[in-house]
Coordinates of C-alpha atoms in Angstrom, one line a residue:
Chain A
M84 CA -96.2 68.9 -74.0
A85 CA -97.1 67.7 -70.2
D86 CA -95.4 70.9 -68.9
V87 CA -97.4 73.2 -71.1
T88 CA -100.9 71.8 -70.3
S89 CA -100.3 71.6 -66.6
S90 CA -98.9 75.1 -66.4
T91 CA -101.8 76.7 -68.6
Q92 CA -104.3 75.1 -66.2
R93 CA -102.6 76.5 -63.0
D94 CA -102.7 80.1 -64.1
A95 CA -105.6 80.2 -66.2
T96 CA -106.2 84.0 -66.8
Q97 CA -108.6 85.7 -68.8
R98 CA -106.2 85.1 -71.8
P99 CA -104.9 81.5 -71.7
E100 CA -104.8 81.5 -75.5
I101 CA -101.6 83.8 -75.5
D102 CA -100.2 82.8 -72.3
R103 CA -100.0 79.0 -73.7
N104 CA -98.3 80.4 -76.9
A105 CA -95.7 82.3 -74.7
I106 CA -95.1 79.2 -73.0
A107 CA -95.0 77.1 -76.0
I108 CA -92.6 79.6 -77.8
A109 CA -90.2 79.8 -74.6
L110 CA -90.2 75.8 -74.5
H111 CA -89.6 75.8 -77.9
R112 CA -86.6 78.5 -77.8
R113 CA -84.9 76.6 -75.0
S114 CA -84.7 73.2 -77.0
R115 CA -83.3 75.1 -79.8
R116 CA -80.8 77.0 -78.2
F117 CA -77.2 76.0 -78.8
G118 CA -76.5 73.6 -76.2
L119 CA -73.4 71.6 -75.2
F120 CA -73.8 69.5 -78.3
F121 CA -73.1 72.5 -80.3
W122 CA -70.5 74.2 -78.2
I123 CA -68.4 71.2 -77.8
P124 CA -68.0 70.1 -81.3
M125 CA -67.5 74.0 -82.1
V126 CA -64.2 73.9 -79.6
W127 CA -63.1 70.9 -81.4
L128 CA -63.5 72.4 -84.7
I129 CA -61.9 75.8 -83.8
V130 CA -58.8 73.7 -82.3
V131 CA -58.3 71.5 -85.5
A132 CA -58.7 74.6 -87.7
V133 CA -56.2 76.8 -85.8
A134 CA -53.8 73.8 -85.8
C135 CA -54.1 73.4 -89.5
I136 CA -54.2 76.9 -90.6
F137 CA -51.0 77.8 -88.4
A138 CA -49.3 74.5 -89.2
P139 CA -45.9 76.1 -90.3
F140 CA -45.7 78.1 -86.6
W141 CA -45.8 75.0 -84.3
G142 CA -42.3 74.1 -84.6
L143 CA -43.2 70.5 -85.8
P144 CA -40.7 68.6 -87.9
P145 CA -41.8 68.9 -91.8
A146 CA -44.1 66.4 -92.8
D147 CA -42.1 64.4 -95.0
E148 CA -38.7 64.7 -92.9
I149 CA -37.7 61.0 -92.2
D150 CA -36.4 60.5 -88.7
W151 CA -34.0 57.3 -88.9
V152 CA -33.7 57.0 -85.1
Y153 CA -37.5 56.6 -84.6
I154 CA -39.3 54.6 -87.3
Q155 CA -42.7 53.5 -86.6
S156 CA -42.2 54.2 -83.0
P157 CA -44.8 54.6 -80.4
P158 CA -45.0 58.3 -79.0
V159 CA -41.7 59.5 -77.8
E160 CA -39.5 62.8 -77.0
G161 CA -39.9 64.9 -80.1
H162 CA -42.6 62.7 -81.7
P163 CA -45.6 63.5 -79.5
L164 CA -47.5 60.8 -81.5
G165 CA -44.9 58.7 -82.2
T166 CA -43.9 58.3 -86.0
D167 CA -45.3 56.0 -89.1
N168 CA -43.4 53.4 -90.7
L169 CA -41.0 55.5 -93.0
G170 CA -40.2 57.7 -89.6
R171 CA -42.1 60.4 -90.3
D172 CA -43.7 62.5 -87.4
L173 CA -47.3 61.6 -87.0
L174 CA -48.6 64.5 -85.5
S175 CA -47.0 66.8 -88.0
R176 CA -48.5 64.6 -90.8
I177 CA -51.9 64.8 -89.3
V178 CA -52.0 68.4 -89.0
W179 CA -50.7 69.0 -92.4
G180 CA -53.1 66.4 -93.9
G181 CA -56.0 68.3 -92.0
R182 CA -55.3 71.2 -94.1
V183 CA -55.7 69.1 -97.2
S184 CA -59.2 67.6 -95.7
L185 CA -60.7 70.8 -94.6
T186 CA -59.7 72.9 -97.9
V187 CA -61.7 70.3 -99.7
G188 CA -64.3 70.1 -97.1
F189 CA -65.0 74.0 -97.2
A190 CA -64.2 74.5 -101.2
A191 CA -66.0 71.5 -102.7
P192 CA -69.5 72.1 -101.4
F193 CA -69.4 75.9 -102.4
I194 CA -68.2 75.2 -106.0
G195 CA -70.9 72.3 -106.3
V196 CA -73.7 74.5 -104.6
G197 CA -72.9 77.4 -106.9
L198 CA -72.6 75.5 -110.1
G199 CA -76.0 73.6 -109.0
L200 CA -77.5 76.9 -108.0
I201 CA -76.7 78.4 -111.7
L202 CA -78.3 75.2 -113.4
G203 CA -81.4 75.2 -110.9
L204 CA -82.2 78.5 -111.6
I205 CA -81.9 78.2 -115.4
A206 CA -83.9 75.1 -115.4
G207 CA -86.5 76.6 -112.9
Y208 CA -86.9 79.9 -114.5
Y209 CA -86.9 79.0 -118.2
R210 CA -88.4 75.8 -118.1
G211 CA -88.9 74.1 -121.6
W212 CA -85.8 72.5 -123.2
A213 CA -83.4 73.7 -121.0
D214 CA -85.3 71.9 -118.0
E215 CA -85.1 69.0 -120.2
V216 CA -81.6 69.1 -120.9
I217 CA -80.5 70.0 -117.4
G218 CA -82.6 67.1 -116.2
I219 CA -81.2 64.7 -118.5
L220 CA -77.5 65.8 -117.5
I221 CA -78.5 65.4 -113.5
D222 CA -80.0 61.9 -114.3
A223 CA -76.9 61.0 -116.1
W224 CA -74.5 62.3 -113.3
L225 CA -76.6 60.6 -110.7
A226 CA -76.5 57.1 -112.6
I227 CA -72.6 56.9 -111.8
P228 CA -71.8 56.2 -108.4
G229 CA -70.0 59.2 -107.2
L230 CA -66.9 57.4 -106.1
V231 CA -66.4 56.0 -109.6
I232 CA -66.8 59.8 -111.2
L233 CA -64.0 60.9 -108.9
L234 CA -61.8 57.9 -110.0
L235 CA -62.2 58.9 -113.5
F236 CA -61.3 62.7 -113.0
S237 CA -58.4 61.6 -110.7
V238 CA -57.2 59.5 -113.7
V239 CA -57.7 62.2 -116.3
F240 CA -57.0 65.4 -114.4
G241 CA -54.1 64.4 -111.9
G242 CA -53.9 64.9 -108.4
S243 CA -53.5 68.8 -107.6
L244 CA -55.7 69.9 -104.6
F245 CA -57.4 72.5 -107.2
M246 CA -58.8 69.4 -109.4
V247 CA -59.9 67.4 -106.0
C248 CA -61.6 70.3 -104.7
V249 CA -63.4 70.8 -108.5
S250 CA -64.2 67.1 -109.3
L251 CA -65.5 66.5 -105.2
G252 CA -67.8 69.7 -106.0
L253 CA -69.2 68.4 -109.0
L254 CA -70.3 65.7 -106.7
F255 CA -72.9 68.1 -105.3
I256 CA -74.1 69.8 -108.4
P257 CA -77.3 67.3 -108.8
T258 CA -79.0 67.4 -105.5
A259 CA -77.9 71.5 -105.3
A260 CA -79.5 71.8 -109.0
R261 CA -82.6 69.7 -107.8
I262 CA -83.4 71.8 -104.8
T263 CA -82.9 75.2 -106.4
R264 CA -84.9 74.1 -109.3
A265 CA -87.8 73.0 -107.1
A266 CA -87.6 76.3 -105.1
T267 CA -87.3 78.5 -108.1
L268 CA -90.3 76.7 -109.7
N269 CA -92.2 77.7 -106.6
Y270 CA -91.2 81.5 -106.7
A271 CA -91.1 82.3 -110.3
T272 CA -94.8 82.2 -110.3
R273 CA -95.3 84.6 -107.5
E274 CA -96.8 88.1 -107.4
F275 CA -93.6 90.1 -106.6
V276 CA -91.7 88.4 -109.8
L277 CA -94.8 89.1 -112.0
A278 CA -94.5 92.6 -110.5
A279 CA -91.2 92.9 -111.4
K280 CA -91.6 91.4 -114.9
A281 CA -94.3 94.1 -115.5
M282 CA -91.9 97.0 -114.4
G283 CA -89.7 95.4 -117.1
A284 CA -86.7 94.0 -115.3
S285 CA -84.5 91.7 -116.8
D286 CA -84.2 88.2 -116.3
I287 CA -81.0 88.4 -114.5
R288 CA -82.2 91.1 -112.3
I289 CA -85.5 89.2 -111.2
L290 CA -83.3 86.0 -110.8
R291 CA -80.5 88.2 -108.6
K292 CA -83.0 90.3 -106.7
E293 CA -86.1 88.5 -106.3
V294 CA -85.6 84.6 -106.8
F295 CA -82.1 84.4 -105.4
P296 CA -82.5 85.8 -101.9
N297 CA -85.7 83.5 -101.3
I298 CA -84.0 80.4 -102.3
I299 CA -80.5 80.8 -100.5
W300 CA -81.6 79.6 -97.3
P301 CA -82.3 75.7 -98.1
L302 CA -78.9 76.1 -100.1
I303 CA -77.1 77.2 -97.1
A304 CA -78.4 74.3 -95.1
F305 CA -77.3 71.9 -97.9
V306 CA -73.5 73.4 -97.8
L307 CA -73.6 72.7 -94.2
I308 CA -74.7 68.9 -95.1
D309 CA -72.1 68.8 -97.7
I310 CA -68.9 69.9 -95.6
P311 CA -68.8 66.3 -93.5
I312 CA -69.4 64.6 -96.5
A313 CA -66.9 66.3 -98.8
I314 CA -64.4 65.8 -96.1
V315 CA -65.6 61.8 -95.7
V316 CA -65.2 61.5 -99.6
E317 CA -61.7 63.1 -100.0
G318 CA -60.6 60.7 -97.3
S319 CA -62.1 57.7 -99.0
L320 CA -60.4 58.8 -102.1
S321 CA -57.0 59.6 -100.6
F322 CA -57.3 56.2 -98.8
L323 CA -57.1 54.7 -102.5
G324 CA -54.4 57.1 -103.1
L325 CA -56.2 58.9 -105.7
S326 CA -56.3 62.2 -104.1
V327 CA -53.5 64.6 -103.7
K328 CA -50.4 63.3 -104.7
A329 CA -48.3 60.9 -102.4
P330 CA -45.8 63.0 -100.3
T331 CA -48.6 65.3 -99.3
P332 CA -50.3 64.1 -96.4
S333 CA -54.0 63.6 -96.2
W334 CA -56.1 61.9 -93.7
G335 CA -57.2 59.0 -95.9
G336 CA -53.8 58.5 -97.2
I337 CA -52.1 58.4 -93.4
I338 CA -54.9 55.7 -92.5
A339 CA -53.9 53.7 -95.9
E340 CA -50.6 53.5 -94.9
G341 CA -50.9 52.8 -91.1
R342 CA -53.7 49.6 -92.1
E343 CA -50.4 47.8 -93.4
V344 CA -48.8 47.8 -89.8
L345 CA -52.0 47.5 -88.0
S346 CA -50.9 44.6 -86.2
T347 CA -47.9 45.5 -85.2
S348 CA -48.4 49.6 -84.5
P349 CA -52.1 50.3 -84.7
H350 CA -51.6 53.9 -83.3
I351 CA -50.6 54.8 -86.8
A352 CA -53.8 54.2 -88.4
M353 CA -56.2 54.6 -85.4
V354 CA -54.9 58.4 -84.2
P355 CA -55.9 59.8 -87.6
T356 CA -59.4 57.7 -87.7
V357 CA -60.2 59.3 -84.5
V358 CA -59.1 62.8 -85.1
M359 CA -61.1 62.4 -88.6
F360 CA -64.2 60.8 -87.1
L361 CA -64.2 63.4 -84.5
T362 CA -63.9 66.1 -87.2
V363 CA -66.6 64.7 -89.1
L364 CA -68.9 64.0 -86.2
S365 CA -68.4 67.7 -85.0
F366 CA -69.3 69.1 -88.5
N367 CA -72.4 67.1 -88.3
L368 CA -73.3 68.3 -85.0
V369 CA -72.6 71.7 -86.0
G370 CA -74.1 71.8 -88.9
D371 CA -77.4 70.2 -87.4
A372 CA -77.4 72.7 -84.9
I373 CA -77.2 75.7 -87.2
R374 CA -79.7 74.2 -89.6
R375 CA -82.2 74.0 -87.0
R376 CA -81.6 77.7 -86.0
L377 CA -81.9 78.6 -89.7
A378 CA -85.2 77.0 -89.9
D379 CA -86.4 79.0 -86.8
V380 CA -85.2 82.1 -88.4
R381 CA -87.3 81.2 -91.8
E382 CA -90.3 80.4 -89.7
G383 CA -90.0 83.7 -87.9
A384 CA -89.8 82.0 -84.5
I385 CA -86.9 84.2 -83.2
Chain B
M235 CA -98.1 52.5 -119.5
R236 CA -97.4 55.7 -121.2
Y237 CA -95.5 56.8 -118.1
L238 CA -93.4 53.6 -118.0
L239 CA -92.7 54.4 -122.1
Y240 CA -91.5 57.8 -121.0
R241 CA -89.3 56.4 -118.3
L242 CA -87.9 53.8 -120.7
R243 CA -87.0 56.6 -123.1
R244 CA -85.2 58.7 -120.5
L245 CA -83.3 55.8 -119.4
A246 CA -82.0 55.1 -122.8
I247 CA -81.0 58.8 -123.2
V248 CA -79.6 59.0 -119.6
L249 CA -77.4 55.8 -120.5
G250 CA -76.4 57.2 -123.9
V251 CA -75.2 60.4 -122.2
V252 CA -73.3 58.5 -119.3
T253 CA -71.4 56.2 -122.0
F254 CA -70.5 59.1 -124.3
I255 CA -69.2 61.3 -121.4
T256 CA -67.2 58.5 -119.9
F257 CA -65.9 57.4 -123.4
L258 CA -64.9 61.2 -123.7
L259 CA -63.0 61.4 -120.7
V260 CA -61.3 58.4 -120.6
N261 CA -60.2 59.1 -124.2
V262 CA -58.4 62.3 -123.2
L263 CA -56.3 60.6 -120.8
P264 CA -52.8 62.1 -120.6
G265 CA -50.4 59.2 -121.2
D266 CA -52.5 56.7 -122.7
V267 CA -52.6 53.1 -122.7
A268 CA -50.1 52.8 -125.3
Y269 CA -47.3 54.2 -123.3
E270 CA -48.1 51.7 -120.5
M271 CA -48.0 49.0 -123.0
A272 CA -44.9 49.9 -124.7
G273 CA -42.7 49.9 -121.8
M274 CA -40.9 52.3 -119.6
D275 CA -38.3 53.3 -122.3
S276 CA -39.5 52.9 -125.9
S277 CA -39.3 55.4 -128.4
E278 CA -42.2 57.8 -129.9
E279 CA -42.3 55.6 -133.1
E280 CA -43.0 52.3 -131.0
V281 CA -45.6 53.9 -129.0
Q282 CA -47.3 55.2 -132.3
A283 CA -47.2 51.9 -133.9
I284 CA -49.0 50.5 -131.0
R285 CA -51.5 53.3 -131.0
E286 CA -52.1 52.5 -134.8
D287 CA -52.4 48.8 -133.8
L288 CA -55.4 49.5 -131.4
G289 CA -57.0 51.8 -133.9
L290 CA -56.2 54.7 -131.2
D291 CA -55.4 57.4 -133.9
R292 CA -58.8 57.2 -135.3
P293 CA -61.4 60.1 -134.3
V294 CA -63.1 59.6 -130.9
L295 CA -66.7 59.6 -132.2
L296 CA -65.9 57.0 -134.6
R297 CA -64.2 54.8 -132.2
Y298 CA -67.4 55.5 -129.8
A299 CA -69.9 54.4 -132.6
E300 CA -68.0 51.0 -133.0
W301 CA -67.7 50.7 -129.1
V302 CA -71.8 51.3 -128.8
G303 CA -72.3 48.7 -131.8
G304 CA -70.4 46.2 -130.1
V305 CA -72.2 46.6 -126.8
F306 CA -75.3 45.7 -128.3
V307 CA -73.8 42.4 -129.7
G308 CA -72.3 41.7 -126.4
D309 CA -69.0 42.4 -127.6
W310 CA -67.6 45.0 -124.9
G311 CA -64.0 45.2 -126.3
T312 CA -61.1 43.3 -124.9
S313 CA -58.7 44.6 -122.2
Y314 CA -55.4 46.1 -123.5
I315 CA -53.3 44.8 -120.6
N316 CA -54.4 41.4 -120.4
Q317 CA -56.5 40.4 -123.7
E318 CA -59.3 39.7 -121.3
N319 CA -62.6 39.8 -122.7
V320 CA -64.3 42.7 -120.9
W321 CA -68.0 41.3 -120.5
E322 CA -66.7 38.2 -119.2
A323 CA -64.4 40.0 -116.9
I324 CA -67.3 41.8 -115.7
T325 CA -69.8 39.1 -115.2
D326 CA -67.3 36.7 -113.8
R327 CA -66.5 39.0 -110.7
F328 CA -70.1 40.9 -110.6
P329 CA -71.7 37.9 -108.7
V330 CA -68.8 38.6 -105.8
S331 CA -70.0 42.0 -105.9
F332 CA -73.7 41.2 -105.9
E333 CA -73.4 39.0 -102.9
L334 CA -71.3 41.5 -101.0
M335 CA -74.1 44.2 -101.7
L336 CA -76.9 42.0 -101.1
L337 CA -75.5 41.0 -97.7
A338 CA -74.7 44.7 -96.9
Q339 CA -78.5 45.6 -97.6
I340 CA -79.6 42.5 -95.5
I341 CA -77.7 43.8 -92.4
A342 CA -78.7 47.4 -93.0
L343 CA -82.3 46.3 -93.2
S344 CA -82.2 44.2 -90.3
L345 CA -80.7 47.1 -87.9
A346 CA -82.6 49.8 -89.6
I347 CA -86.2 48.1 -89.1
P348 CA -86.2 47.5 -85.5
A349 CA -84.3 50.7 -84.8
G350 CA -86.7 52.5 -86.8
V351 CA -89.7 51.2 -85.5
A352 CA -88.4 51.6 -81.9
S353 CA -87.7 55.0 -82.3
A354 CA -91.1 55.8 -84.0
F355 CA -92.9 54.3 -81.3
R356 CA -92.0 57.1 -78.9
P357 CA -90.6 60.1 -80.7
N358 CA -87.9 61.9 -78.5
G359 CA -88.0 59.2 -76.0
R360 CA -85.2 57.4 -74.3
A361 CA -85.0 54.8 -77.1
D362 CA -85.4 57.2 -80.0
R363 CA -82.5 59.5 -78.7
I364 CA -80.1 56.6 -78.0
I365 CA -80.9 55.4 -81.5
G366 CA -80.8 58.8 -83.0
S367 CA -77.0 59.3 -81.5
L368 CA -75.8 56.1 -82.5
A369 CA -77.2 56.9 -86.2
F370 CA -75.4 60.3 -85.6
A371 CA -72.2 58.4 -84.9
S372 CA -72.3 55.9 -87.5
V373 CA -73.2 58.5 -90.2
S374 CA -70.0 60.1 -89.3
M375 CA -67.8 56.9 -89.9
P376 CA -67.0 56.6 -93.6
S377 CA -66.8 52.8 -94.5
F378 CA -63.2 52.4 -94.8
M379 CA -63.0 53.6 -91.4
T380 CA -65.4 51.4 -90.1
A381 CA -63.7 48.6 -92.0
I382 CA -60.3 49.3 -90.3
L383 CA -61.9 49.2 -87.0
L384 CA -63.7 46.2 -87.5
I385 CA -60.5 44.6 -88.6
F386 CA -58.7 45.6 -85.8
I387 CA -61.2 44.7 -83.4
F388 CA -62.6 41.3 -85.0
A389 CA -59.7 39.8 -86.8
L390 CA -56.5 41.1 -85.2
G391 CA -57.9 41.5 -81.5
F392 CA -60.4 38.8 -81.3
G393 CA -59.2 36.6 -84.4
W394 CA -62.6 35.6 -85.0
L395 CA -62.8 36.2 -88.4
P396 CA -60.4 36.6 -91.2
A397 CA -58.8 40.3 -92.2
T398 CA -59.0 39.7 -96.1
G399 CA -59.5 37.0 -98.6
Y400 CA -62.4 35.5 -100.3
E401 CA -63.7 31.8 -100.6
P402 CA -65.9 30.8 -103.6
I403 CA -69.3 29.3 -103.0
S404 CA -68.0 25.9 -103.9
E405 CA -66.1 25.8 -100.6
G406 CA -69.3 25.3 -98.6
L407 CA -71.7 28.2 -97.6
W408 CA -69.7 29.1 -94.3
A409 CA -66.4 29.2 -95.7
N410 CA -67.9 31.4 -98.3
L411 CA -69.9 33.7 -96.0
R412 CA -67.1 34.0 -93.2
P413 CA -64.6 36.4 -95.0
M414 CA -67.9 38.3 -96.1
I415 CA -69.3 39.3 -92.7
L416 CA -66.6 42.0 -92.0
P417 CA -66.9 43.7 -95.4
A418 CA -70.7 43.5 -95.6
L419 CA -71.1 44.9 -92.1
S420 CA -68.7 48.0 -92.9
L421 CA -70.7 48.9 -95.7
A422 CA -74.2 48.2 -93.9
L423 CA -73.0 50.3 -90.7
V424 CA -72.9 53.3 -93.1
E425 CA -76.3 52.6 -94.9
W426 CA -78.4 51.6 -92.2
T427 CA -79.0 55.2 -90.7
V428 CA -80.5 56.8 -93.5
L429 CA -82.9 53.6 -94.0
M430 CA -83.8 54.1 -90.4
R431 CA -84.4 57.8 -90.4
T432 CA -86.5 57.7 -93.5
L433 CA -88.6 54.5 -91.7
R434 CA -88.8 56.2 -88.4
A435 CA -90.1 59.8 -90.0
E436 CA -92.9 57.9 -92.2
M437 CA -93.7 55.8 -89.2
I438 CA -94.5 58.6 -87.1
A439 CA -97.0 60.1 -89.6
V440 CA -98.4 56.7 -90.1
L441 CA -98.8 56.2 -86.5
Q442 CA -101.4 59.5 -86.3
E443 CA -103.7 57.6 -88.7
N444 CA -107.3 57.2 -87.6
Y445 CA -107.1 53.2 -88.5
I446 CA -104.3 53.0 -85.8
A447 CA -106.2 54.8 -83.2
L448 CA -109.1 52.3 -84.0
A449 CA -106.5 49.5 -83.5
R450 CA -105.3 50.9 -80.3
A451 CA -109.2 51.6 -78.9
K452 CA -109.5 47.8 -79.8
G453 CA -107.0 47.2 -77.6
M454 CA -104.6 45.7 -79.9
S455 CA -101.0 45.2 -78.4
N456 CA -98.3 47.7 -79.6
M457 CA -96.5 45.1 -81.1
R458 CA -99.4 44.0 -83.4
I459 CA -99.9 47.9 -84.2
L460 CA -96.5 48.4 -84.9
L461 CA -95.7 45.2 -86.9
V462 CA -98.7 44.3 -88.6
H463 CA -100.5 47.5 -89.1
A464 CA -98.1 50.4 -89.1
L465 CA -95.0 48.7 -91.0
R466 CA -96.2 48.0 -94.3
P467 CA -97.6 51.8 -95.0
S468 CA -94.6 53.2 -93.6
S469 CA -92.1 51.4 -95.6
F470 CA -92.6 52.8 -99.1
S471 CA -90.0 55.9 -99.1
M472 CA -87.5 53.1 -97.5
I473 CA -88.0 51.0 -100.4
T474 CA -87.4 53.7 -102.9
L475 CA -84.3 54.3 -101.1
L476 CA -83.3 51.0 -101.3
G477 CA -82.9 51.7 -105.1
L478 CA -81.1 54.9 -104.7
Q479 CA -78.9 53.6 -102.5
V480 CA -77.4 51.0 -105.0
A481 CA -75.4 53.6 -106.3
R482 CA -73.7 54.4 -103.0
L483 CA -73.6 50.7 -102.6
L484 CA -71.5 50.2 -105.8
G485 CA -69.4 53.0 -104.8
G486 CA -68.4 51.5 -101.4
T487 CA -68.0 48.0 -102.7
I488 CA -65.3 49.6 -104.9
I489 CA -63.4 50.7 -101.6
I490 CA -64.4 47.7 -99.6
E491 CA -63.4 45.1 -101.9
Q492 CA -60.0 46.9 -102.2
I493 CA -59.5 46.8 -98.4
F494 CA -60.6 43.0 -97.8
G495 CA -59.3 42.0 -101.3
I496 CA -62.7 40.5 -102.6
P497 CA -62.2 39.8 -106.1
G498 CA -65.3 41.6 -107.3
V499 CA -66.1 44.6 -110.1
G500 CA -64.8 47.4 -107.8
R501 CA -61.6 45.6 -107.8
L502 CA -61.5 45.3 -111.5
L503 CA -62.2 49.0 -111.9
I504 CA -59.6 50.2 -109.4
H505 CA -56.9 48.0 -111.0
A506 CA -58.2 49.4 -114.4
V507 CA -57.7 52.8 -113.1
Y508 CA -54.2 52.0 -111.8
T509 CA -53.1 50.8 -114.9
R510 CA -55.2 53.1 -117.4
D511 CA -56.7 50.1 -119.2
F512 CA -59.5 52.4 -120.3
I513 CA -61.7 49.9 -122.4
V514 CA -62.0 48.3 -118.8
I515 CA -63.1 51.4 -117.3
Q516 CA -65.6 52.4 -119.7
G517 CA -67.0 48.9 -119.4
C518 CA -67.3 49.2 -115.6
V519 CA -68.7 52.5 -115.5
T520 CA -71.3 51.6 -118.0
F521 CA -72.1 48.5 -116.0
F522 CA -72.5 50.2 -113.2
A523 CA -74.8 52.7 -114.7
L524 CA -76.8 49.9 -116.0
A525 CA -77.0 48.3 -112.6
F526 CA -78.2 51.3 -111.0
V527 CA -80.9 52.0 -113.5
T528 CA -82.3 48.6 -113.7
A529 CA -82.2 48.1 -109.5
N530 CA -84.4 51.7 -109.8
F531 CA -86.6 50.4 -112.2
L532 CA -87.3 47.2 -110.3
V533 CA -87.7 49.3 -107.2
D534 CA -90.5 51.2 -109.2
I535 CA -92.2 48.0 -109.7
A536 CA -92.1 46.6 -106.4
Y537 CA -93.4 49.8 -105.0
A538 CA -96.5 49.5 -107.0
W539 CA -96.9 46.1 -106.1
L540 CA -96.5 46.8 -102.3
D541 CA -99.1 50.0 -102.4
P542 CA -102.2 49.6 -104.2
R543 CA -102.7 53.3 -104.2
V544 CA -100.0 53.3 -107.1
R545 CA -101.2 50.3 -108.7
T546 CA -104.7 51.0 -109.4
G547 CA -104.1 55.0 -109.3
G548 CA -106.6 55.2 -106.5
A549 CA -108.4 58.5 -105.0
H550 CA -106.0 58.6 -102.2
G551 CA -103.2 60.1 -103.9

């Protein structure tokens, strides 16, 4: 703020009003530009993503192959991060486990926000009893802790990757539906919706063409927030052994196995912990930067 | 008053929906509890006999109605695995979980209030940025990770605190608290950031008010302005959040109790999930939902008590 006032005083021209605005906008832009706190985490995410997506091509030993020579060993030739308590290559397990975490991290928010979007549109557009019923369902959903819902689902539907994605996605429905409902309520009474109605557009068309484009931005921001949350929750679930089935590695699972030998070989738990922490932190930082940029786009500041 | 009645009716419906959906879910379990009880190599007839014995062959709706009837008279059923009364099993263990949650919330608040006040005092100042980065890092650490790190540092590294275990309060206060510190801290280190951010945002707004300017003009010290005049009006959102956080805390205790070997409700639930003891699962979920709903109801009342505008329905809105 001090910069802005002093510089306006210095070159006080005929139109100080416009001048001040220009400086303020420039300052604002500089503060919103993608800085190091965007690019460093972005690079880390790209490294992790490439490592996980192309996991079969790195010539790593299979994640469930037991090396009887090196059991629970520190880093050695052939095992850059050492082996776990069953003699399986830790690096390979982390890379393959990352596939599970990233898949869930991306799939679950999209499933949840997609379903929440539909529910929210219905509740916000039609109101009345549909709104009431959806409201009660959402309240009921929120009254159970998320982890408990997941426990139930993992017992009932088993531990396939697909079911983990779906049941995690269900967690994001309530908030997504609430955001959508509030935004829809706002837009459903606007003039352009009324105009479309007057021209005889169907409800589906109004929702798709008039309401949807206006409410999609907060939901995209919400997906960005949800990705790290999904990764964290999947981690908690697999830590309890209730995510994907046992031989398939996942970060939470590796940490849980490493916990048992924490006193003798701490690296088994610590390495996946650090990797997971950095990944989640990076998603948070990148998401935050993009979210702020999105807010600017919506306010027309760029 | 009318609003209160509306809320109560809504709560009742919500609880009904929760219990019903849970009941449906646990009753479509593949490989039900009868298999578990019959043992590994038993014939289909034996399993069927057990099922009839437990009444599992009757329609789901009928059993649900029976169960609901039981809940109202304090009969939450008995565990299929060890014949323990579910209500007693839960109420025996709940104080332990409650202590853990309470400690966690106290630690979280004692971190969040000073941090929130300090960062609201000069937004974007040095303190604000340092606290903001810390919060960012700590929100990226799920509680099980924090727990492992804390165990590694304080239990294995320094050996100051035990890594697992639980002592009843009858062993003395310190003996009881000592093994609770690390679990509570792991929960609190996740929860404090949300509280801190809410307090910060609201306090920044409050500090713009005229009466704060007046207090400044009178020459009141910053400390007194922040803590005496600004803190109370800034803390309403945070208090509402305390209620909402109960759900997350309940979820958090499940995993933390498992890691630290604390015999609370979370452990009971996880054990029931592993053994598919669905009447216990049903009881735990119902209990969690009940606890969450009650906590939020209490928060609403506390809110009215703290904020005179709500209490009197005044003009400030």
